[in-house]
CSV table of C-alpha atoms and ligand atoms in Angstrom, one decimal:
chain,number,residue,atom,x,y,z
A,961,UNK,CA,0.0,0.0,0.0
A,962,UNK,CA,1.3,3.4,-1.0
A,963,UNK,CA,0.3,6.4,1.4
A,964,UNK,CA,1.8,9.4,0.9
A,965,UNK,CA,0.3,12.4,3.1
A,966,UNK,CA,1.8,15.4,1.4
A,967,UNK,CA,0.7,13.3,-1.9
A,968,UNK,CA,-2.8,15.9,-2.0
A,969,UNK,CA,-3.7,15.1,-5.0
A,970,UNK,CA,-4.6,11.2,-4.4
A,971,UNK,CA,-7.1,12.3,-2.0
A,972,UNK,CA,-10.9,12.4,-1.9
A,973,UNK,CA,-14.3,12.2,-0.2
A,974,UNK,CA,-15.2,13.5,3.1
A,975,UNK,CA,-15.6,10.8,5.9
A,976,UNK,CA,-17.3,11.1,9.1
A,977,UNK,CA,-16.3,8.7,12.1
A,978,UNK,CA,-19.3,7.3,13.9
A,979,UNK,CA,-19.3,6.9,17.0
A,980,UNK,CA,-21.3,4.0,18.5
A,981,UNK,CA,-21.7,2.8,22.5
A,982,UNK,CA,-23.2,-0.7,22.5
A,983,UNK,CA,-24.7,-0.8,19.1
A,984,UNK,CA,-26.1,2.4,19.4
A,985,UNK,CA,-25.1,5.6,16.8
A,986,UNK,CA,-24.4,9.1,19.1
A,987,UNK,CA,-26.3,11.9,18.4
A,988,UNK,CA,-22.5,13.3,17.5
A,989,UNK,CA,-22.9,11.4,14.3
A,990,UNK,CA,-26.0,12.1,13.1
A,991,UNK,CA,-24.6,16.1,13.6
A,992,UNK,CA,-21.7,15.1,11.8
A,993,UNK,CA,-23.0,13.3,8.8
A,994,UNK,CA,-25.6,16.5,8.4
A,995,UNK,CA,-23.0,19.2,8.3
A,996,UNK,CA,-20.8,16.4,6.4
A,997,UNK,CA,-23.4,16.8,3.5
A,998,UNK,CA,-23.4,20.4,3.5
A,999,UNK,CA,-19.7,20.4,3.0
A,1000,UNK,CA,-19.4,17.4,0.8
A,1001,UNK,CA,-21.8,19.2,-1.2
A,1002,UNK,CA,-19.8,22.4,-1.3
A,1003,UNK,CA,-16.7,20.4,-2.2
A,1004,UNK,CA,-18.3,18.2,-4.7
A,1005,UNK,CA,-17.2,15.2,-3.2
A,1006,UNK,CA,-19.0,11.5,-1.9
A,1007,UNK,CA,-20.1,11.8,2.1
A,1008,UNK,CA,-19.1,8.7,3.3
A,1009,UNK,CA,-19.5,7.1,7.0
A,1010,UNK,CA,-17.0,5.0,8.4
A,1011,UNK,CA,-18.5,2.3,11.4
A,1012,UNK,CA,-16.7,0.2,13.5
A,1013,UNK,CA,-17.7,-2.4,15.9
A,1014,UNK,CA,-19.4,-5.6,16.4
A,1015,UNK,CA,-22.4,-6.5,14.8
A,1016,UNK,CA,-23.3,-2.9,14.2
A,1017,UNK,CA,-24.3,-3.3,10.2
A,1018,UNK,CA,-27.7,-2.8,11.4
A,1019,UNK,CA,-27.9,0.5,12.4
A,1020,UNK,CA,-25.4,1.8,9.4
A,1021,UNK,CA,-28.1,2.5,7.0
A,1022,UNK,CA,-29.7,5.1,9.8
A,1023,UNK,CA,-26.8,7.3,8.4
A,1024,UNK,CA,-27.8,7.7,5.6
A,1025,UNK,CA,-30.8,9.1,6.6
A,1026,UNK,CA,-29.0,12.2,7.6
A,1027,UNK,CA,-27.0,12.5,4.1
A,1028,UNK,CA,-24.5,9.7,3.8
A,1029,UNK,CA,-23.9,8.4,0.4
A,1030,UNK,CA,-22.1,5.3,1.9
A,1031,UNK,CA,-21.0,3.7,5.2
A,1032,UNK,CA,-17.8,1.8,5.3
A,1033,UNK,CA,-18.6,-0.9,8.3
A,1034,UNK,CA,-15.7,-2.4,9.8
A,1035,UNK,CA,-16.7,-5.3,12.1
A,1036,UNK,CA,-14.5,-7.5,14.7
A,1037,UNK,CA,-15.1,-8.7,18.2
A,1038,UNK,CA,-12.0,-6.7,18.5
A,1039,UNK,CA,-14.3,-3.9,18.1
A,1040,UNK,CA,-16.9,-3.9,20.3
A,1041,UNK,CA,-15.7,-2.0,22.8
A,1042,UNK,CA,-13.5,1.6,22.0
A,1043,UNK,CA,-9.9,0.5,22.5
A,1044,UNK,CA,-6.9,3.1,21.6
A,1045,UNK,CA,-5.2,0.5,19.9
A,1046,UNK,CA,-7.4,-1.5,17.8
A,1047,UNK,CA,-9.8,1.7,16.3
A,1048,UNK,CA,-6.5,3.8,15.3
A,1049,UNK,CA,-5.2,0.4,13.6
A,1050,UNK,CA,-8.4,-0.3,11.5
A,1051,UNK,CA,-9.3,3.5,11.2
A,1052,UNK,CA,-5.9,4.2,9.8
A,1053,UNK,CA,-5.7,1.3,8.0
A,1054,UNK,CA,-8.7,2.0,5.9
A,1055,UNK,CA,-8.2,5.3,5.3
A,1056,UNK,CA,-4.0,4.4,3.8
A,1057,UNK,CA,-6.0,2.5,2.0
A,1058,UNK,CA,-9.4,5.0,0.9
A,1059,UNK,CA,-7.3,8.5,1.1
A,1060,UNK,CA,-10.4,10.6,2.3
A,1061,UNK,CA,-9.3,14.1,1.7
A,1062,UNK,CA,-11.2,15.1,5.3
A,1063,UNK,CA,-12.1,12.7,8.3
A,1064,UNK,CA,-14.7,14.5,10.9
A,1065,UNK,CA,-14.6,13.1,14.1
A,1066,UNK,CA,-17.3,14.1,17.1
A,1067,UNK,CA,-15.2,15.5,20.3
A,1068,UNK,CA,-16.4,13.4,22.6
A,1069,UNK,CA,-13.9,11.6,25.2
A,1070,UNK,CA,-13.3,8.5,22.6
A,1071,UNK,CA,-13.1,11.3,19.5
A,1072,UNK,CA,-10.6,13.6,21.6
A,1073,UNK,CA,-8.6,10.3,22.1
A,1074,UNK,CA,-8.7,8.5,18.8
A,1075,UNK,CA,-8.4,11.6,16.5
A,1076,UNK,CA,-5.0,13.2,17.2
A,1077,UNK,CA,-4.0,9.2,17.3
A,1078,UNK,CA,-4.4,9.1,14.0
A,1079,UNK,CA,-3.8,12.1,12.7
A,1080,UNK,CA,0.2,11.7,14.1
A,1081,UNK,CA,-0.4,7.9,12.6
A,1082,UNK,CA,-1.6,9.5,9.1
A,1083,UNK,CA,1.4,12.4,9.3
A,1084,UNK,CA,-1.1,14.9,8.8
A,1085,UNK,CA,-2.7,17.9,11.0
A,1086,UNK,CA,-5.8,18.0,13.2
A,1087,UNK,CA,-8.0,20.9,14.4
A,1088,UNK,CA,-9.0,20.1,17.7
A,1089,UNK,CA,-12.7,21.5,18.9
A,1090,UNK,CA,-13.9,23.2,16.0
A,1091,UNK,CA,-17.3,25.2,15.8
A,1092,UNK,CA,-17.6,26.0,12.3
A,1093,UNK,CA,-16.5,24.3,9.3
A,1094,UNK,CA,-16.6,25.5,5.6
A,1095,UNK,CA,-15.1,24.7,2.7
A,1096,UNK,CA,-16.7,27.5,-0.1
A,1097,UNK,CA,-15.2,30.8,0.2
A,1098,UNK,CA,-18.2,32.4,-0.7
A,1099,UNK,CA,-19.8,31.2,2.7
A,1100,UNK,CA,-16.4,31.2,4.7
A,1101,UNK,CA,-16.6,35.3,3.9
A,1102,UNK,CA,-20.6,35.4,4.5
A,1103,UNK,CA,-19.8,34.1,7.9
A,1104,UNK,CA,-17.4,36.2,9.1
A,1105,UNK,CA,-19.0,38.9,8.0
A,1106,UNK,CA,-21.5,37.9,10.6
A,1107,UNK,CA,-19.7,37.0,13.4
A,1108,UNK,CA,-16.5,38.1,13.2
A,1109,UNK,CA,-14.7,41.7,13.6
A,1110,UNK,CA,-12.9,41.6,10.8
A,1111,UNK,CA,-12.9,44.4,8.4
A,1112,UNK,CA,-14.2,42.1,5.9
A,1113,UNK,CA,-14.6,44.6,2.7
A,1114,UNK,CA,-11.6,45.6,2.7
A,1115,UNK,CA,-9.9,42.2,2.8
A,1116,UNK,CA,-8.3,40.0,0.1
A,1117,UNK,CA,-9.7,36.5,-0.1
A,1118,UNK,CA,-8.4,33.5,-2.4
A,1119,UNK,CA,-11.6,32.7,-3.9
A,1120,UNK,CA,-10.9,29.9,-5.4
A,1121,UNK,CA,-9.0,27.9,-1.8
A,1122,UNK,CA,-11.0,24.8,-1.4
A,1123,UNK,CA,-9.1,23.9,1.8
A,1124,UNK,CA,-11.4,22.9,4.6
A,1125,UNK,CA,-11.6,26.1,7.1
A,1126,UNK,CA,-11.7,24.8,11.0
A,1127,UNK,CA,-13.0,27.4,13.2
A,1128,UNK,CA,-12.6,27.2,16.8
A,1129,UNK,CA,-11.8,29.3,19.9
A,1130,UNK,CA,-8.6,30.3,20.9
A,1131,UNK,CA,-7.0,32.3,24.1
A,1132,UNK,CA,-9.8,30.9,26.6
A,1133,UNK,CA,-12.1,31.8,23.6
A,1134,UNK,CA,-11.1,36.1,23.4
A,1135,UNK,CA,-10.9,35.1,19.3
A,1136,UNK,CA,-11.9,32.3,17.1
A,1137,UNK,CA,-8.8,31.0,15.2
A,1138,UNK,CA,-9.6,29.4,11.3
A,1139,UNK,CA,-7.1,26.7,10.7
A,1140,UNK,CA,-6.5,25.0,7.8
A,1141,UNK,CA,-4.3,22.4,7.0
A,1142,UNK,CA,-3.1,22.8,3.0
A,1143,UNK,CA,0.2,20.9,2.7
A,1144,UNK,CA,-1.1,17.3,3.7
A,1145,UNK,CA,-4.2,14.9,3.9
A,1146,UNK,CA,-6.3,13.7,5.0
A,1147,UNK,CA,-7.4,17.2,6.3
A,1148,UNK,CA,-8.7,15.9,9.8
A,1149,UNK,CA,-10.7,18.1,12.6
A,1150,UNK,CA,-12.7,16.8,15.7
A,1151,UNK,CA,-15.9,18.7,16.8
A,1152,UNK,CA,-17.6,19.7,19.7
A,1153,UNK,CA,-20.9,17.9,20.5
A,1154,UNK,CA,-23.9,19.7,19.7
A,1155,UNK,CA,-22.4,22.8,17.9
A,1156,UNK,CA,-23.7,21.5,14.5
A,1157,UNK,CA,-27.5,21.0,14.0
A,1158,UNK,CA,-28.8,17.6,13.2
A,1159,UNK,CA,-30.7,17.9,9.7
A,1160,UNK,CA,-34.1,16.2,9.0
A,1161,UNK,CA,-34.1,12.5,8.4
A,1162,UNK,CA,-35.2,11.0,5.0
A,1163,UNK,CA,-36.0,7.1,4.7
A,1164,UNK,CA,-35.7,7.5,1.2
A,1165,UNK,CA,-31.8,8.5,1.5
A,1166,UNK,CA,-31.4,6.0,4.1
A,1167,UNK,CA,-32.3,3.4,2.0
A,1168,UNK,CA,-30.3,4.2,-0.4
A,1169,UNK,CA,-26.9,4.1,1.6
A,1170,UNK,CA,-24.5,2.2,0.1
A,1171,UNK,CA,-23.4,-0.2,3.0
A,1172,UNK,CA,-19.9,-1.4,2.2
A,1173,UNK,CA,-18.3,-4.0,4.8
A,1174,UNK,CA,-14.8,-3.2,5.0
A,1175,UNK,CA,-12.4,-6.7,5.9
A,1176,UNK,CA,-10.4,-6.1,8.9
A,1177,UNK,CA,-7.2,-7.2,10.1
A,1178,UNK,CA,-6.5,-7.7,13.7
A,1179,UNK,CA,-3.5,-9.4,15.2
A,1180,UNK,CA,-3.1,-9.8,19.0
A,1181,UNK,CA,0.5,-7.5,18.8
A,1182,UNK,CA,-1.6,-4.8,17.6
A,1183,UNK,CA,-3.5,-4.6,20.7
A,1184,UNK,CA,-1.4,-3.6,24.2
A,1185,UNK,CA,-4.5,-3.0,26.1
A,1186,UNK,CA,-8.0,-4.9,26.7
A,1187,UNK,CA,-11.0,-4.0,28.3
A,1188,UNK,CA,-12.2,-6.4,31.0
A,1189,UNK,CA,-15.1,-4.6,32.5
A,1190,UNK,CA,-17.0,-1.7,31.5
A,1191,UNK,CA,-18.7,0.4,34.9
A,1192,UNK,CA,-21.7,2.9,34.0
A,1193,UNK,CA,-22.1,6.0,36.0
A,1194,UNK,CA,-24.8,5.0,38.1
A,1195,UNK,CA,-26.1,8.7,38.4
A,1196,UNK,CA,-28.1,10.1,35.8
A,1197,UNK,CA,-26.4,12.8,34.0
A,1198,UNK,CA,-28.5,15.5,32.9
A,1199,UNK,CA,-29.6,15.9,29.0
A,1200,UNK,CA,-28.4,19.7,27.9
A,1201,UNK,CA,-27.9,18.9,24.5
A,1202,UNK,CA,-31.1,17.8,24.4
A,1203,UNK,CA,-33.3,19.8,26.4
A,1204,UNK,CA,-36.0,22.0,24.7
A,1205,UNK,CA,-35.4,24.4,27.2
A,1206,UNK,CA,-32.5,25.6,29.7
A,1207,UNK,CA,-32.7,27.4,32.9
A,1208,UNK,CA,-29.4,28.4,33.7
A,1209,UNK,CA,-27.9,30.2,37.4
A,1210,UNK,CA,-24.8,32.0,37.4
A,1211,UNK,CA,-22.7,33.9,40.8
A,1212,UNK,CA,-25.7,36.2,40.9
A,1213,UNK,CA,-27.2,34.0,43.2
A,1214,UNK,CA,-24.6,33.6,45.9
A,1215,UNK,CA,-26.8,35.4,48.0
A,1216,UNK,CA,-28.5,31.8,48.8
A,1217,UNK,CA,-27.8,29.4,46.6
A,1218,UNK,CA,-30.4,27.2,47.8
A,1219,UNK,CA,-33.0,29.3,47.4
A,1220,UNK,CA,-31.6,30.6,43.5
A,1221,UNK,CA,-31.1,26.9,42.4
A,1222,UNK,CA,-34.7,26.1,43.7
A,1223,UNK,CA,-36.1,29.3,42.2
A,1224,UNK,CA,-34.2,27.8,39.0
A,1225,UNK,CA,-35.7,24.5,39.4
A,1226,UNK,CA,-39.3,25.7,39.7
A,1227,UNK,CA,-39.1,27.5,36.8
A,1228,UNK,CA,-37.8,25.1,34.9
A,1229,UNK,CA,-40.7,22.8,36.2
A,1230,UNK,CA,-43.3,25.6,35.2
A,1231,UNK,CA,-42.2,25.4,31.8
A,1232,UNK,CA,-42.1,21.2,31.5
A,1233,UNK,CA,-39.3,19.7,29.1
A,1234,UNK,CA,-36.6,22.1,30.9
A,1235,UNK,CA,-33.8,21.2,32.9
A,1236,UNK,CA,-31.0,23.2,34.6
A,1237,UNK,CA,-28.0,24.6,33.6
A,1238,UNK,CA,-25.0,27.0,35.3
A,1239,UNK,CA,-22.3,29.1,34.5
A,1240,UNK,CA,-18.6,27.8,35.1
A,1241,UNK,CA,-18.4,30.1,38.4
A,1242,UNK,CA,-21.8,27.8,40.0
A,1243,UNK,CA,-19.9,24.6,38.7
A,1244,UNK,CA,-16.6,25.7,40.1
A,1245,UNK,CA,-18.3,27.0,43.5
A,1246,UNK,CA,-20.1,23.2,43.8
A,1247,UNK,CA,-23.3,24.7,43.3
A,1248,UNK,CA,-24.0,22.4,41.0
A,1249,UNK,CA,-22.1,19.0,39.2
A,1250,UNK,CA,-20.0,19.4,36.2
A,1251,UNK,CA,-22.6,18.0,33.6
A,1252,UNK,CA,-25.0,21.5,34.2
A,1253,UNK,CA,-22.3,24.0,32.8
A,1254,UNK,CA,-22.8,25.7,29.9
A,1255,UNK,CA,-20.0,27.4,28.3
A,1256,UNK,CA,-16.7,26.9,26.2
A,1257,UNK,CA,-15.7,24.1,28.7
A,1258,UNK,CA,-19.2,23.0,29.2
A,1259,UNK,CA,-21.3,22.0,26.9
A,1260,UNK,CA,-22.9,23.8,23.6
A,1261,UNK,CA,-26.5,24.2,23.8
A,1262,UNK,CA,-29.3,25.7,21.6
A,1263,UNK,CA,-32.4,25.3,23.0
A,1264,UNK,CA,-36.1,26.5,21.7
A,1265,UNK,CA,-35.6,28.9,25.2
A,1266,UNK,CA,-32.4,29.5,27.0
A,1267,UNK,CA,-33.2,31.4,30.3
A,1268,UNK,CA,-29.7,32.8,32.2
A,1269,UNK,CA,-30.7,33.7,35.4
A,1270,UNK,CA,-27.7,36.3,37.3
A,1271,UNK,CA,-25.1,35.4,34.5
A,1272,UNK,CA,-23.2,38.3,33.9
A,1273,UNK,CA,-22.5,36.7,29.6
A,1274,UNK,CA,-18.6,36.3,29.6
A,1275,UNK,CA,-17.6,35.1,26.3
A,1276,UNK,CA,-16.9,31.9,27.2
A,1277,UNK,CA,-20.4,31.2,28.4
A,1278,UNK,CA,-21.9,33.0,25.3
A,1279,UNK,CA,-19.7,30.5,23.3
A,1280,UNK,CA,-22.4,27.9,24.8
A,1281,UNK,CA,-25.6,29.0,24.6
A,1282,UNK,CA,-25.9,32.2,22.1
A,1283,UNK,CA,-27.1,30.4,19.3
A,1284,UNK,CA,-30.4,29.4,21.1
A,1285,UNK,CA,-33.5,30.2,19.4
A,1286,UNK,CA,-34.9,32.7,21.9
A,1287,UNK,CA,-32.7,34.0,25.3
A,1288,UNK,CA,-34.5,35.9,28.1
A,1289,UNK,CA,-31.9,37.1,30.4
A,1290,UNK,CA,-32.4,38.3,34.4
A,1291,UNK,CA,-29.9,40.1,36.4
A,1292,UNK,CA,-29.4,43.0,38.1
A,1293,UNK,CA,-27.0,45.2,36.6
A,1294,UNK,CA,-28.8,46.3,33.2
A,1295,UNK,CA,-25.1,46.9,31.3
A,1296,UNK,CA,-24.1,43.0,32.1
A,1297,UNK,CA,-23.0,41.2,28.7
A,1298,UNK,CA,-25.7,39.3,28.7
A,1299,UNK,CA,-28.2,41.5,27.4
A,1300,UNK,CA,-26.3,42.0,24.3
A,1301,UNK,CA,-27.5,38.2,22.9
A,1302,UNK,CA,-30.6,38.5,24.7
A,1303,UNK,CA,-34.1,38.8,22.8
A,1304,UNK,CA,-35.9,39.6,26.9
A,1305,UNK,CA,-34.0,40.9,28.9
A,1306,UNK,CA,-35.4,41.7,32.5
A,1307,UNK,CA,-33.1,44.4,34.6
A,1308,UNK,CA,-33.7,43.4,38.3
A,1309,UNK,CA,-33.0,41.1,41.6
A,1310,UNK,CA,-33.7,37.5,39.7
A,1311,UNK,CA,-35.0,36.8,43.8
A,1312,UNK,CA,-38.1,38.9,43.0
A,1313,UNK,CA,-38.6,38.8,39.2
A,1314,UNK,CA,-38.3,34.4,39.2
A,1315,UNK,CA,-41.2,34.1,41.4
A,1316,UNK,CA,-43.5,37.1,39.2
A,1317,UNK,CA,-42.3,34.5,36.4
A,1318,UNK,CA,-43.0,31.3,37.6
A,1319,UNK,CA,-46.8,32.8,38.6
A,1320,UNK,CA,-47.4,33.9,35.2
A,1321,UNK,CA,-46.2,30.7,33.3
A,1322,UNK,CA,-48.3,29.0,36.2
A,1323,UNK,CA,-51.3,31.4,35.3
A,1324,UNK,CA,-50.8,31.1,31.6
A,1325,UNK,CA,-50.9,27.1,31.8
A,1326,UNK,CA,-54.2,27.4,33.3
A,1327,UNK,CA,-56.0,29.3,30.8
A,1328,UNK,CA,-54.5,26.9,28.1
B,2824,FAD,C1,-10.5,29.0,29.4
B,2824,FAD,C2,-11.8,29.4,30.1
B,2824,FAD,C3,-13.0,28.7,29.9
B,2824,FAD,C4,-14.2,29.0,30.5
B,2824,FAD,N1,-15.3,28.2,30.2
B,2824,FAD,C5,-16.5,28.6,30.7
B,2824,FAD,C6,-17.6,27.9,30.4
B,2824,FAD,O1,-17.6,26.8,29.8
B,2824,FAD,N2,-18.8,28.4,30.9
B,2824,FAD,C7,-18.9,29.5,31.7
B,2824,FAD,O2,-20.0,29.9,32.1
B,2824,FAD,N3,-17.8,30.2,32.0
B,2824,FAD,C8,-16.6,29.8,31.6
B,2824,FAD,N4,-15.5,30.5,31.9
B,2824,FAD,C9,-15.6,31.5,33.0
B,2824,FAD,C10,-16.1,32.8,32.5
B,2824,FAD,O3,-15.0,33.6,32.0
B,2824,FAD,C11,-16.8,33.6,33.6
B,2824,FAD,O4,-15.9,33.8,34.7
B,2824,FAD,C12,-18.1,32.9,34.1
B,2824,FAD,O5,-18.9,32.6,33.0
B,2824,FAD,C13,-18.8,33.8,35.1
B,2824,FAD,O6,-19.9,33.2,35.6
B,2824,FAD,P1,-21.2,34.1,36.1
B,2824,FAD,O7,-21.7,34.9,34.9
B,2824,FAD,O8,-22.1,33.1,36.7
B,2824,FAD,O9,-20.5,35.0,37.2
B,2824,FAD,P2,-20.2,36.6,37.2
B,2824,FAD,O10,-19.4,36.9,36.1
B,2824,FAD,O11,-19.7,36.8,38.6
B,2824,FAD,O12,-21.6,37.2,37.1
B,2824,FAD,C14,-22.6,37.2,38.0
B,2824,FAD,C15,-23.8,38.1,37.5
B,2824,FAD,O13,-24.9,38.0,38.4
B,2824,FAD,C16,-25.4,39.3,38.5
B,2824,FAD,N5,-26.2,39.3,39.8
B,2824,FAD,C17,-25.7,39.3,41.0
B,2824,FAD,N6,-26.7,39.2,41.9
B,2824,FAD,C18,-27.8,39.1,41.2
B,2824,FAD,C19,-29.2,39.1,41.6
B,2824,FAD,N7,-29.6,39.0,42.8
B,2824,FAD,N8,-30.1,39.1,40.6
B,2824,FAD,C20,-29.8,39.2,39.3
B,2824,FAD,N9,-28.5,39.2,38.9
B,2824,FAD,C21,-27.5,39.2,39.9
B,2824,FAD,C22,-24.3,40.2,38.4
B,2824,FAD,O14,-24.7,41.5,38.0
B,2824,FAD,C23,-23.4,39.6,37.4
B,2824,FAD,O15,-23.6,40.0,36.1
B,2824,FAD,C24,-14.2,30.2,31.3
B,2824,FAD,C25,-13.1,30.9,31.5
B,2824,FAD,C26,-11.9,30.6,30.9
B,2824,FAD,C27,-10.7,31.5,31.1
């Protein structure tokens, strides 16, 4: 087999890694494989899905559904279970072999640790932690003229660069850095979890995934480490990603925390489908547990309603929640942050105004 990284030219096709936990796809991938369409679609290139595990052809064709022209499925008893060793020897393996011109991994804690495995493995670069991805200039330039503070008019673009652009924060998140990695392939970039929106599902498209099973080659040397035992978290951990709506507490209510997380958790309650969330200072003050925080180091939520209750908006918890469809922000000094990505924003002691808004949610269920 030849594989030559800096050999550019020999490389096509964007692939997407999907993630399973026994036999079951992440929402990660599903993410993936929609903004993996968009892209492929930009680039003019195949989407393909690359699956490994045991047993796990079944649930291939699901990807599809989300824009996957083909999943390669890579099956061993080897691969049941995430191991360092064996996923970065079949992973690579395939892909010296298939030259994809971009792999997407989801940064989860298996992503984070397979990714820059075999990126060093494939002598090639990796963006770790991206938020945005392009690949059209056109739409590279559209988006920072949104969000960025560039002066954007008076800037010289190459129009015609086709190199995927990985956008992520940098410094603790004071700028967002676009990396791109021209010289070698495959170009390879892990992303957060629930940055990029899921697209709708089509059983027409799923059933026309190509499922292609991929023969793989495991030998005991290749493996230094085995699993023996696998031990769940026996607590629940809360759904952010997922939640309709988020009710989140920041310092502002150091006054008494019991009282602010309660007032947090009523109105969360008055609402229904809503669970809640804090800023990095209530995590780090053990407040509340680490799976709550929203935020740069949290997680990345966008909600239907985001609700930041005595969060004073620091860029870094922006970074997690400013996309949401409608924020309504409470706190008591009216120049905090906050307001600036808020579409409500309520300038007062979140003490008195939770209650007023947990009676009129309360009152408005009623009439319903
Ligand atoms: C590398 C890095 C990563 C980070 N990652 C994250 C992250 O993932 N998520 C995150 O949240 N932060 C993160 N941070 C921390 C971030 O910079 C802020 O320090 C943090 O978000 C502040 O939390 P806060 O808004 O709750 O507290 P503060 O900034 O202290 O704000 C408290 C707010 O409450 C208001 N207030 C006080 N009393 C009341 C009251 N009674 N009623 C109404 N309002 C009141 C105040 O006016 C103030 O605006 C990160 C920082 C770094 C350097």
């Amino acid at each position: 087999m030849s594989f030559n990284s800096s050999d550019i030219g020999a490389f096509q096709d964007i692939w997407v890694f999907c993630e399973q936990r026994e036999g079951k796809l992440m929402n990660t991938d599903l993410e993936l494989v929609s903004e993996g369409r968009k892209l492929a679609d930009e680039r003019g290139s195949k989407l393909i899905g690359i699956l490994l595990g045991h047993n796990v052809e079944g649930i291939a064709k699901e990807l599809g559904g989300y824009g996957a022209d083909k999943v390669i499925v890579c099956d061993d008893p080897a691969l049941e279970v995430y191991t360092t060793d064996a996923y970065t020897k079949v992973l690579c393996d395939v892909a010296m072999e298939e030259k994809p011109e971009i792999i997407l991994i989801g940064a989860t804690n298996i992503g984070r640790d397979l990714g820059p495995r075999c990126a060093a493995r494939l002598r090639t670069g990796l963006t770790a932690d991206c938020t945005h991805l392009d690949i059209d200039m056109n739409k590279y330039v559209e988006f920072l003229t949104e969000s960025s503070t560039l002066d954007v008019a008076n800037t010289t673009f190459k129009m015609e660069d086709m190199n995927l652009k990985m956008t992520r924060p940098a410094f603790g998140g004071h700028l967002m850095a676009t990396i791109i990695c021209p010289r070698f392939r495959p170009c390879m970039s892990t992303v957060r979890p629930g940055v990029m929106k899921k697209g709708e599902y089509s059983q027409e498209k799923a059933d026309a995934c190509e499922i292609q099973m991929y023969p793989v080659s495991i030998s005991p040397e290749d493996l230094k480490t085995k699993v023996t035992d696998v031990v769940k978290e026996t607590k629940k951990l809360v759904d952010l990603i997922g939640a309709e709506i988020v009710v989140s507490v920041g310092r502002g209510i150091s006054k008494n925390v019991e009282e602010g997380i309660g007032l947090a958790e009523q109105l969360a309650d008055a609402f229904g489908n809503a669970v809640v969330g804090g800023s990095r200072a209530v995590i780090d003050s053990g407040w509340l547990p680490a799976d709550h925080q929203v935020g740069q180091t949290g997680k990345t939520v966008h909600p239907r309603i985001y609700v930041a209750l005595g969060i004073s908006g620091a860029i870094q918890h922006k970074a997690g929640m400013q996309d949401s469809e409608l924020i309504i922000a409470v706190n008591k000094d009216e120049t905090a942050p906050i307001f600036d990505c808020a579409d409500y924003g309520i300038a007062g002691d979140l003490f008195k105004v939770v209650p007023m808004m947990i009676e009129a949610i309360k009152a408005e269920n009623a009439n319903k």
